[in-house]
Each structure stands twice: as structure tokens, then as C-alpha cells.
């Protein structure tokens, strides 16, 4: 079955470390997105990519980086510059300009700084 | 970035009650979507609306695309315990797009449904 897979489900990071969250989809979607979710804050867009080798900053890109070398993959790196990284991270994908049919979300990665 | 105003932020339900929530915006949308998120999981699409005035049902859920294209509501009839979770509205702008890119969705902050103690 087609879907979008995030890994790991839980991730612990020491202060000062970079960590990379994985997002893979086999839906043949061109567009992929990363969101951060904090309690009561809804979904905040970090980065998005409409096509391979291209990506754009969202509302809260500072302290994060992404790459889009393959259509299926859109990894997110949380750098040490992100001062408050503890959150639930969601990856999503959609057809190009097909957002009217909705995004498909992964099951999320919960990142905790220890 | 632009945001949708979703209300209420939270509500408690008792089994069998009907539930209503809505989203409003100062911008005109050409698509409204409603998602549900279970704890620790990603949101799942419930209903999609594409025309002003459109009324669509999915089981006990009914959603409407407002006539002005600036609002939408979701009703849940005869709620059951598994209805608890966070419900998000999402809208897609027209040609003006978001962040320079056409078609990205804008999400409300969510309505959290909990069971009455």
C-alpha cells in the first residue's frame, strides 16, 4: 500500500547535537512538507518542496535544514541552532498543485531534548 | 503566514451529543478540508469541500463550505468516545497562493475534543 513513513517514532537529542528525521513516501507525490506541532499551536510549516532539488522556507525555518535529492525522500535536520527543538514533527506530501485533494501525513516523530 | 481562526479551541463531549466547530478567514479559499488527529499520530483527511455552499457528509460527520468562501463548519452527530482527538480545518488559497507558491494549505490551530469527566 502507498503511504508516507516517518522514522524514528521517538528521538532523543542531547543539547548541541544535530539530528535528522526521516520522511519517505511511495505515493509518487511531487510536493513534500515538514510541520512542527506544539500543544495549542497547531501545525507550523518549517520547509516545503514542490519538486526534486528545490525547497522553500516556511514560517519557522530557523534552526532547521532540509534536502530533496530524491522524489521519495525529504529528510529534516534539526540543528543545534534550534533553541527549543522538543516537539512533534509531521511530514506530509501531495500532488503538485493538488493540495486541493489534501495532504497525506506521516505518523510523526516526537523529538525530545535531554 | 496566514492563519485560519478555528473555534472552539477545545470542548468536552458526552456520548450521544452533537458537536459543532468552525473556521473563518479574512481570505477567500477555493478548497476547505477537515482533518482529525488521534494522539501521537498524523492527521487524517475526513472531508474535502470544493464549492461555495457545498454540504458533504461522511457518516456522522457533515461539513459545509461557506457561501462567502471565507468559512467552513464541521458537525459531528451522536458523538462516540472514539471521536476524541484534534480536528483541524485547512484551506487552499486561489491563484495568490501562499509563500509565493500556489496551492499550499493553511491550517487552523485545531479543536481538541475530550470526553466529559
PDB file of C-alpha atoms in Angstrom:
ATOM      1  CA  UNK A   1       0.000   0.000   0.000  1.00  0.00           C
ATOM      2  CA  UNK A   2       1.167   3.524  -0.754  1.00  0.00           C
ATOM      3  CA  UNK A   3       1.914   5.797   2.127  1.00  0.00           C
ATOM      4  CA  UNK A   4       4.317   8.102   3.884  1.00  0.00           C
ATOM      5  CA  UNK A   5       6.714   6.800   6.522  1.00  0.00           C
ATOM      6  CA  UNK A   6       8.451   8.797   9.219  1.00  0.00           C
ATOM      7  CA  UNK A   7      11.234   7.412  11.354  1.00  0.00           C
ATOM      8  CA  UNK A   8      12.077   7.103  14.106  1.00  0.00           C
ATOM      9  CA  UNK A   9       8.825   7.452  16.056  1.00  0.00           C
ATOM     10  CA  UNK A  10      10.694   8.747  19.128  1.00  0.00           C
ATOM     11  CA  UNK A  11      14.037  10.532  19.121  1.00  0.00           C
ATOM     12  CA  UNK A  12      16.119  11.898  21.945  1.00  0.00           C
ATOM     13  CA  UNK A  13      18.785  14.508  21.389  1.00  0.00           C
ATOM     14  CA  UNK A  14      21.402  15.969  23.627  1.00  0.00           C
ATOM     15  CA  UNK A  15      21.788  19.708  23.603  1.00  0.00           C
ATOM     16  CA  UNK A  16      24.219  20.855  20.929  1.00  0.00           C
ATOM     17  CA  UNK A  17      23.648  17.859  18.672  1.00  0.00           C
ATOM     18  CA  UNK A  18      22.204  17.814  15.188  1.00  0.00           C
ATOM     19  CA  UNK A  19      19.618  15.132  14.455  1.00  0.00           C
ATOM     20  CA  UNK A  20      17.961  14.064  11.204  1.00  0.00           C
ATOM     21  CA  UNK A  21      14.358  12.970  10.888  1.00  0.00           C
ATOM     22  CA  UNK A  22      13.491  10.694   8.001  1.00  0.00           C
ATOM     23  CA  UNK A  23      10.459  11.010   5.710  1.00  0.00           C
ATOM     24  CA  UNK A  24       9.849   8.637   2.795  1.00  0.00           C
ATOM     25  CA  UNK A  25       6.791   8.381   0.539  1.00  0.00           C
ATOM     26  CA  UNK A  26       5.813   5.937  -2.205  1.00  0.00           C
ATOM     27  CA  UNK A  27       2.766   7.879  -3.379  1.00  0.00           C
ATOM     28  CA  UNK A  28       4.586   9.407  -6.343  1.00  0.00           C
ATOM     29  CA  UNK A  29       3.825  12.848  -4.922  1.00  0.00           C
ATOM     30  CA  UNK A  30       5.932  15.747  -6.112  1.00  0.00           C
ATOM     31  CA  UNK A  31       5.392  18.032  -3.119  1.00  0.00           C
ATOM     32  CA  UNK A  32       6.535  17.332   0.442  1.00  0.00           C
ATOM     33  CA  UNK A  33       6.244  19.329   3.646  1.00  0.00           C
ATOM     34  CA  UNK A  34       7.562  19.449   7.206  1.00  0.00           C
ATOM     35  CA  UNK A  35       5.459  20.746  10.090  1.00  0.00           C
ATOM     36  CA  UNK A  36       6.166  21.269  13.738  1.00  0.00           C
ATOM     37  CA  UNK A  37       3.381  20.759  16.276  1.00  0.00           C
ATOM     38  CA  UNK A  38       3.424  22.109  19.829  1.00  0.00           C
ATOM     39  CA  UNK A  39       0.475  21.868  22.242  1.00  0.00           C
ATOM     40  CA  UNK A  40      -2.088  24.531  21.404  1.00  0.00           C
ATOM     41  CA  UNK A  41      -0.015  25.860  18.481  1.00  0.00           C
ATOM     42  CA  UNK A  42      -1.489  23.882  15.621  1.00  0.00           C
ATOM     43  CA  UNK A  43       0.711  22.981  12.661  1.00  0.00           C
ATOM     44  CA  UNK A  44       3.538  25.330  11.766  1.00  0.00           C
ATOM     45  CA  UNK A  45       5.271  24.970   8.423  1.00  0.00           C
ATOM     46  CA  UNK A  46       9.047  24.523   8.570  1.00  0.00           C
ATOM     47  CA  UNK A  47      10.031  23.773   4.961  1.00  0.00           C
ATOM     48  CA  UNK A  48       8.356  22.561   1.811  1.00  0.00           C
ATOM     49  CA  UNK A  49       9.483  21.242  -1.529  1.00  0.00           C
ATOM     50  CA  UNK A  50       7.452  21.304  -4.734  1.00  0.00           C
ATOM     51  CA  UNK A  51       9.972  19.379  -6.802  1.00  0.00           C
ATOM     52  CA  UNK A  52      13.244  17.481  -6.526  1.00  0.00           C
ATOM     53  CA  UNK A  53      16.312  19.641  -5.820  1.00  0.00           C
ATOM     54  CA  UNK A  54      14.181  22.602  -4.792  1.00  0.00           C
ATOM     55  CA  UNK A  55      12.762  23.639  -1.423  1.00  0.00           C
ATOM     56  CA  UNK A  56      11.415  26.759   0.255  1.00  0.00           C
ATOM     57  CA  UNK A  57      11.405  28.079   3.803  1.00  0.00           C
ATOM     58  CA  UNK A  58       8.157  28.046   5.717  1.00  0.00           C
ATOM     59  CA  UNK A  59       7.186  30.170   8.700  1.00  0.00           C
ATOM     60  CA  UNK A  60       9.687  28.738  11.209  1.00  0.00           C
ATOM     61  CA  UNK A  61      12.722  27.578   9.187  1.00  0.00           C
ATOM     62  CA  UNK A  62      15.387  28.961  11.513  1.00  0.00           C
ATOM     63  CA  UNK A  63      17.457  26.189  13.061  1.00  0.00           C
ATOM     64  CA  UNK A  64      16.313  23.587  10.534  1.00  0.00           C
ATOM     65  CA  UNK A  65      17.654  22.346   7.212  1.00  0.00           C
ATOM     66  CA  UNK A  66      16.312  20.001   4.521  1.00  0.00           C
ATOM     67  CA  UNK A  67      17.360  18.335   1.298  1.00  0.00           C
ATOM     68  CA  UNK A  68      15.364  16.909  -1.592  1.00  0.00           C
ATOM     69  CA  UNK A  69      17.711  14.761  -3.647  1.00  0.00           C
ATOM     70  CA  UNK A  70      15.077  12.147  -4.453  1.00  0.00           C
ATOM     71  CA  UNK A  71      11.366  12.446  -5.111  1.00  0.00           C
ATOM     72  CA  UNK A  72      10.598   9.895  -2.424  1.00  0.00           C
ATOM     73  CA  UNK A  73      12.657  11.410   0.385  1.00  0.00           C
ATOM     74  CA  UNK A  74      12.623  14.705   2.281  1.00  0.00           C
ATOM     75  CA  UNK A  75      14.794  14.465   5.434  1.00  0.00           C
ATOM     76  CA  UNK A  76      14.719  17.206   8.050  1.00  0.00           C
ATOM     77  CA  UNK A  77      17.789  18.100  10.119  1.00  0.00           C
ATOM     78  CA  UNK A  78      17.240  19.816  13.437  1.00  0.00           C
ATOM     79  CA  UNK A  79      20.441  21.717  14.081  1.00  0.00           C
ATOM     80  CA  UNK A  80      21.978  22.892  17.319  1.00  0.00           C
ATOM     81  CA  UNK A  81      20.867  26.398  16.323  1.00  0.00           C
ATOM     82  CA  UNK A  82      17.258  25.433  17.043  1.00  0.00           C
ATOM     83  CA  UNK A  83      16.878  26.602  20.625  1.00  0.00           C
ATOM     84  CA  UNK A  84      13.696  24.780  21.500  1.00  0.00           C
ATOM     85  CA  UNK A  85      13.551  21.627  19.383  1.00  0.00           C
ATOM     86  CA  UNK A  86      11.365  19.480  21.642  1.00  0.00           C
ATOM     87  CA  UNK A  87       8.169  18.979  19.628  1.00  0.00           C
ATOM     88  CA  UNK A  88       6.154  16.598  17.458  1.00  0.00           C
ATOM     89  CA  UNK A  89       7.267  16.722  13.819  1.00  0.00           C
ATOM     90  CA  UNK A  90       4.979  15.809  10.944  1.00  0.00           C
ATOM     91  CA  UNK A  91       5.890  15.168   7.330  1.00  0.00           C
ATOM     92  CA  UNK A  92       3.299  15.360   4.539  1.00  0.00           C
ATOM     93  CA  UNK A  93       3.098  15.021   0.780  1.00  0.00           C
ATOM     94  CA  UNK A  94       0.734  15.990  -2.032  1.00  0.00           C
ATOM     95  CA  UNK A  95       0.452  16.059  -5.804  1.00  0.00           C
ATOM     96  CA  UNK A  96       1.735  19.217  -7.478  1.00  0.00           C
ATOM     97  CA  UNK A  97      -0.924  21.888  -7.091  1.00  0.00           C
ATOM     98  CA  UNK A  98      -3.010  19.003  -5.829  1.00  0.00           C
ATOM     99  CA  UNK A  99      -3.268  20.351  -2.319  1.00  0.00           C
ATOM    100  CA  UNK A 100      -6.991  20.728  -3.041  1.00  0.00           C
ATOM    101  CA  UNK A 101      -7.166  16.977  -2.553  1.00  0.00           C
ATOM    102  CA  UNK A 102      -5.374  17.251   0.745  1.00  0.00           C
ATOM    103  CA  UNK A 103      -2.022  16.324   2.140  1.00  0.00           C
ATOM    104  CA  UNK A 104      -1.155  12.809   3.238  1.00  0.00           C
ATOM    105  CA  UNK A 105       0.588  12.885   6.595  1.00  0.00           C
ATOM    106  CA  UNK A 106       3.060  10.535   8.194  1.00  0.00           C
ATOM    107  CA  UNK A 107       2.571   9.305  11.742  1.00  0.00           C
ATOM    108  CA  UNK A 108       5.061  11.779  13.176  1.00  0.00           C
ATOM    109  CA  UNK A 109       8.335  11.833  15.097  1.00  0.00           C
ATOM    110  CA  UNK A 110       8.451  13.041  18.675  1.00  0.00           C
ATOM    111  CA  UNK A 111      11.767  14.728  19.381  1.00  0.00           C
ATOM    112  CA  UNK A 112      12.873  15.350  22.941  1.00  0.00           C
ATOM    113  CA  UNK A 113      15.981  17.199  24.069  1.00  0.00           C
ATOM    114  CA  UNK A 114      17.595  15.624  27.099  1.00  0.00           C
TER     115      UNK A 114
ATOM    116  CA  UNK B   1       1.971  33.447   7.477  1.00  0.00           C
ATOM    117  CA  UNK B   2      -1.756  33.481   7.103  1.00  0.00           C
ATOM    118  CA  UNK B   3      -3.869  31.616   9.614  1.00  0.00           C
ATOM    119  CA  UNK B   4      -7.382  30.385   9.928  1.00  0.00           C
ATOM    120  CA  UNK B   5      -9.417  31.186  13.031  1.00  0.00           C
ATOM    121  CA  UNK B   6     -10.747  27.898  14.331  1.00  0.00           C
ATOM    122  CA  UNK B   7     -13.179  27.656  17.243  1.00  0.00           C
ATOM    123  CA  UNK B   8     -13.694  26.461  19.800  1.00  0.00           C
ATOM    124  CA  UNK B   9     -10.130  25.661  20.836  1.00  0.00           C
ATOM    125  CA  UNK B  10     -11.362  22.796  22.974  1.00  0.00           C
ATOM    126  CA  UNK B  11     -14.575  21.182  24.042  1.00  0.00           C
ATOM    127  CA  UNK B  12     -15.799  18.327  26.154  1.00  0.00           C
ATOM    128  CA  UNK B  13     -18.273  15.877  24.786  1.00  0.00           C
ATOM    129  CA  UNK B  14     -20.629  13.409  26.343  1.00  0.00           C
ATOM    130  CA  UNK B  15     -21.504  10.336  24.363  1.00  0.00           C
ATOM    131  CA  UNK B  16     -24.524  10.977  22.198  1.00  0.00           C
ATOM    132  CA  UNK B  17     -24.115  14.755  21.999  1.00  0.00           C
ATOM    133  CA  UNK B  18     -23.830  16.658  18.720  1.00  0.00           C
ATOM    134  CA  UNK B  19     -20.662  18.705  18.212  1.00  0.00           C
ATOM    135  CA  UNK B  20     -20.034  21.775  16.052  1.00  0.00           C
ATOM    136  CA  UNK B  21     -16.850  23.617  15.190  1.00  0.00           C
ATOM    137  CA  UNK B  22     -15.964  26.207  12.569  1.00  0.00           C
ATOM    138  CA  UNK B  23     -13.189  28.040  10.797  1.00  0.00           C
ATOM    139  CA  UNK B  24     -13.137  31.559   9.461  1.00  0.00           C
ATOM    140  CA  UNK B  25     -10.683  33.591   7.443  1.00  0.00           C
ATOM    141  CA  UNK B  26     -10.285  37.051   6.013  1.00  0.00           C
ATOM    142  CA  UNK B  27      -9.201  35.455   2.729  1.00  0.00           C
ATOM    143  CA  UNK B  28     -11.260  33.625   0.137  1.00  0.00           C
ATOM    144  CA  UNK B  29     -10.468  29.945  -0.229  1.00  0.00           C
ATOM    145  CA  UNK B  30     -11.208  27.639  -3.142  1.00  0.00           C
ATOM    146  CA  UNK B  31     -10.897  24.469  -1.060  1.00  0.00           C
ATOM    147  CA  UNK B  32     -11.740  23.592   2.527  1.00  0.00           C
ATOM    148  CA  UNK B  33     -10.565  20.395   4.181  1.00  0.00           C
ATOM    149  CA  UNK B  34     -11.225  18.858   7.584  1.00  0.00           C
ATOM    150  CA  UNK B  35      -8.730  16.535   9.300  1.00  0.00           C
ATOM    151  CA  UNK B  36      -8.749  14.507  12.506  1.00  0.00           C
ATOM    152  CA  UNK B  37      -5.625  13.729  14.512  1.00  0.00           C
ATOM    153  CA  UNK B  38      -5.521  10.950  17.081  1.00  0.00           C
ATOM    154  CA  UNK B  39      -2.975  11.294  19.913  1.00  0.00           C
ATOM    155  CA  UNK B  40       0.558  10.574  18.744  1.00  0.00           C
ATOM    156  CA  UNK B  41      -0.460  10.164  15.105  1.00  0.00           C
ATOM    157  CA  UNK B  42      -0.612  12.255  11.956  1.00  0.00           C
ATOM    158  CA  UNK B  43      -3.817  13.980  10.798  1.00  0.00           C
ATOM    159  CA  UNK B  44      -6.155  12.012   8.561  1.00  0.00           C
ATOM    160  CA  UNK B  45      -8.427  13.632   5.985  1.00  0.00           C
ATOM    161  CA  UNK B  46     -12.128  13.435   6.854  1.00  0.00           C
ATOM    162  CA  UNK B  47     -13.930  15.647   4.339  1.00  0.00           C
ATOM    163  CA  UNK B  48     -12.964  17.821   1.369  1.00  0.00           C
ATOM    164  CA  UNK B  49     -15.110  20.703   0.054  1.00  0.00           C
ATOM    165  CA  UNK B  50     -14.630  22.405  -3.307  1.00  0.00           C
ATOM    166  CA  UNK B  51     -17.609  24.666  -3.998  1.00  0.00           C
ATOM    167  CA  UNK B  52     -19.211  27.528  -2.098  1.00  0.00           C
ATOM    168  CA  UNK B  53     -22.329  26.260  -0.389  1.00  0.00           C
ATOM    169  CA  UNK B  54     -21.307  22.618  -0.740  1.00  0.00           C
ATOM    170  CA  UNK B  55     -22.566  20.346   2.038  1.00  0.00           C
ATOM    171  CA  UNK B  56     -20.827  16.969   2.346  1.00  0.00           C
ATOM    172  CA  UNK B  57     -21.302  14.096   4.768  1.00  0.00           C
ATOM    173  CA  UNK B  58     -19.058  11.244   5.837  1.00  0.00           C
ATOM    174  CA  UNK B  59     -21.001   9.009   8.193  1.00  0.00           C
ATOM    175  CA  UNK B  60     -21.876  11.037  11.282  1.00  0.00           C
ATOM    176  CA  UNK B  61     -19.756  13.960  10.058  1.00  0.00           C
ATOM    177  CA  UNK B  62     -21.147  16.817   7.982  1.00  0.00           C
ATOM    178  CA  UNK B  63     -19.171  19.774   6.700  1.00  0.00           C
ATOM    179  CA  UNK B  64     -20.133  22.846   4.709  1.00  0.00           C
ATOM    180  CA  UNK B  65     -18.206  25.294   2.525  1.00  0.00           C
ATOM    181  CA  UNK B  66     -19.469  28.771   3.419  1.00  0.00           C
ATOM    182  CA  UNK B  67     -21.218  30.879   0.785  1.00  0.00           C
ATOM    183  CA  UNK B  68     -18.720  33.705   1.229  1.00  0.00           C
ATOM    184  CA  UNK B  69     -15.868  31.181   0.731  1.00  0.00           C
ATOM    185  CA  UNK B  70     -14.316  32.543   3.923  1.00  0.00           C
ATOM    186  CA  UNK B  71     -15.635  29.972   6.357  1.00  0.00           C
ATOM    187  CA  UNK B  72     -16.490  26.339   6.904  1.00  0.00           C
ATOM    188  CA  UNK B  73     -18.038  24.285   9.660  1.00  0.00           C
ATOM    189  CA  UNK B  74     -17.932  20.677  10.772  1.00  0.00           C
ATOM    190  CA  UNK B  75     -20.697  18.899  12.679  1.00  0.00           C
ATOM    191  CA  UNK B  76     -20.437  15.538  14.400  1.00  0.00           C
ATOM    192  CA  UNK B  77     -23.739  13.941  15.289  1.00  0.00           C
ATOM    193  CA  UNK B  78     -24.321  11.497  18.147  1.00  0.00           C
ATOM    194  CA  UNK B  79     -20.708  11.568  19.311  1.00  0.00           C
ATOM    195  CA  UNK B  80     -18.974   8.400  20.494  1.00  0.00           C
ATOM    196  CA  UNK B  81     -15.817   8.016  22.621  1.00  0.00           C
ATOM    197  CA  UNK B  82     -13.574   7.388  19.605  1.00  0.00           C
ATOM    198  CA  UNK B  83     -14.428  10.876  18.293  1.00  0.00           C
ATOM    199  CA  UNK B  84     -11.935  12.367  20.768  1.00  0.00           C
ATOM    200  CA  UNK B  85      -8.890  13.915  19.177  1.00  0.00           C
ATOM    201  CA  UNK B  86      -7.888  17.151  17.486  1.00  0.00           C
ATOM    202  CA  UNK B  87      -9.815  18.371  14.458  1.00  0.00           C
ATOM    203  CA  UNK B  88      -8.103  20.715  12.013  1.00  0.00           C
ATOM    204  CA  UNK B  89      -9.571  22.780   9.247  1.00  0.00           C
ATOM    205  CA  UNK B  90      -7.377  23.612   6.276  1.00  0.00           C
ATOM    206  CA  UNK B  91      -7.914  25.913   3.352  1.00  0.00           C
ATOM    207  CA  UNK B  92      -6.282  26.394  -0.005  1.00  0.00           C
ATOM    208  CA  UNK B  93      -5.994  29.873  -1.424  1.00  0.00           C
ATOM    209  CA  UNK B  94      -6.523  30.576  -5.093  1.00  0.00           C
ATOM    210  CA  UNK B  95      -4.005  31.957  -7.512  1.00  0.00           C
ATOM    211  CA  UNK B  96      -2.435  34.256  -4.951  1.00  0.00           C
ATOM    212  CA  UNK B  97      -1.062  31.205  -3.211  1.00  0.00           C
ATOM    213  CA  UNK B  98       0.920  31.145  -0.014  1.00  0.00           C
ATOM    214  CA  UNK B  99       4.560  31.999   0.491  1.00  0.00           C
ATOM    215  CA  UNK B 100       4.971  32.507  -3.227  1.00  0.00           C
ATOM    216  CA  UNK B 101       3.856  29.013  -4.036  1.00  0.00           C
ATOM    217  CA  UNK B 102       0.399  28.287  -5.363  1.00  0.00           C
ATOM    218  CA  UNK B 103      -1.711  25.764  -3.661  1.00  0.00           C
ATOM    219  CA  UNK B 104      -0.182  25.244  -0.214  1.00  0.00           C
ATOM    220  CA  UNK B 105      -2.675  24.529   2.541  1.00  0.00           C
ATOM    221  CA  UNK B 106      -3.185  26.832   5.515  1.00  0.00           C
ATOM    222  CA  UNK B 107      -4.214  25.132   8.759  1.00  0.00           C
ATOM    223  CA  UNK B 108      -6.312  26.237  11.714  1.00  0.00           C
ATOM    224  CA  UNK B 109      -4.926  25.690  15.214  1.00  0.00           C
ATOM    225  CA  UNK B 110      -7.296  22.833  15.879  1.00  0.00           C
ATOM    226  CA  UNK B 111     -10.263  21.968  18.091  1.00  0.00           C
ATOM    227  CA  UNK B 112      -9.475  19.438  20.788  1.00  0.00           C
ATOM    228  CA  UNK B 113     -12.341  17.120  21.674  1.00  0.00           C
ATOM    229  CA  UNK B 114     -12.190  15.405  25.047  1.00  0.00           C
ATOM    230  CA  UNK B 115     -14.623  13.269  26.987  1.00  0.00           C
ATOM    231  CA  UNK B 116     -16.504  14.895  29.855  1.00  0.00           C
ATOM    232  CA  UNK B 117     -15.230  13.617  33.187  1.00  0.00           C
TER     233      UNK B 117
END
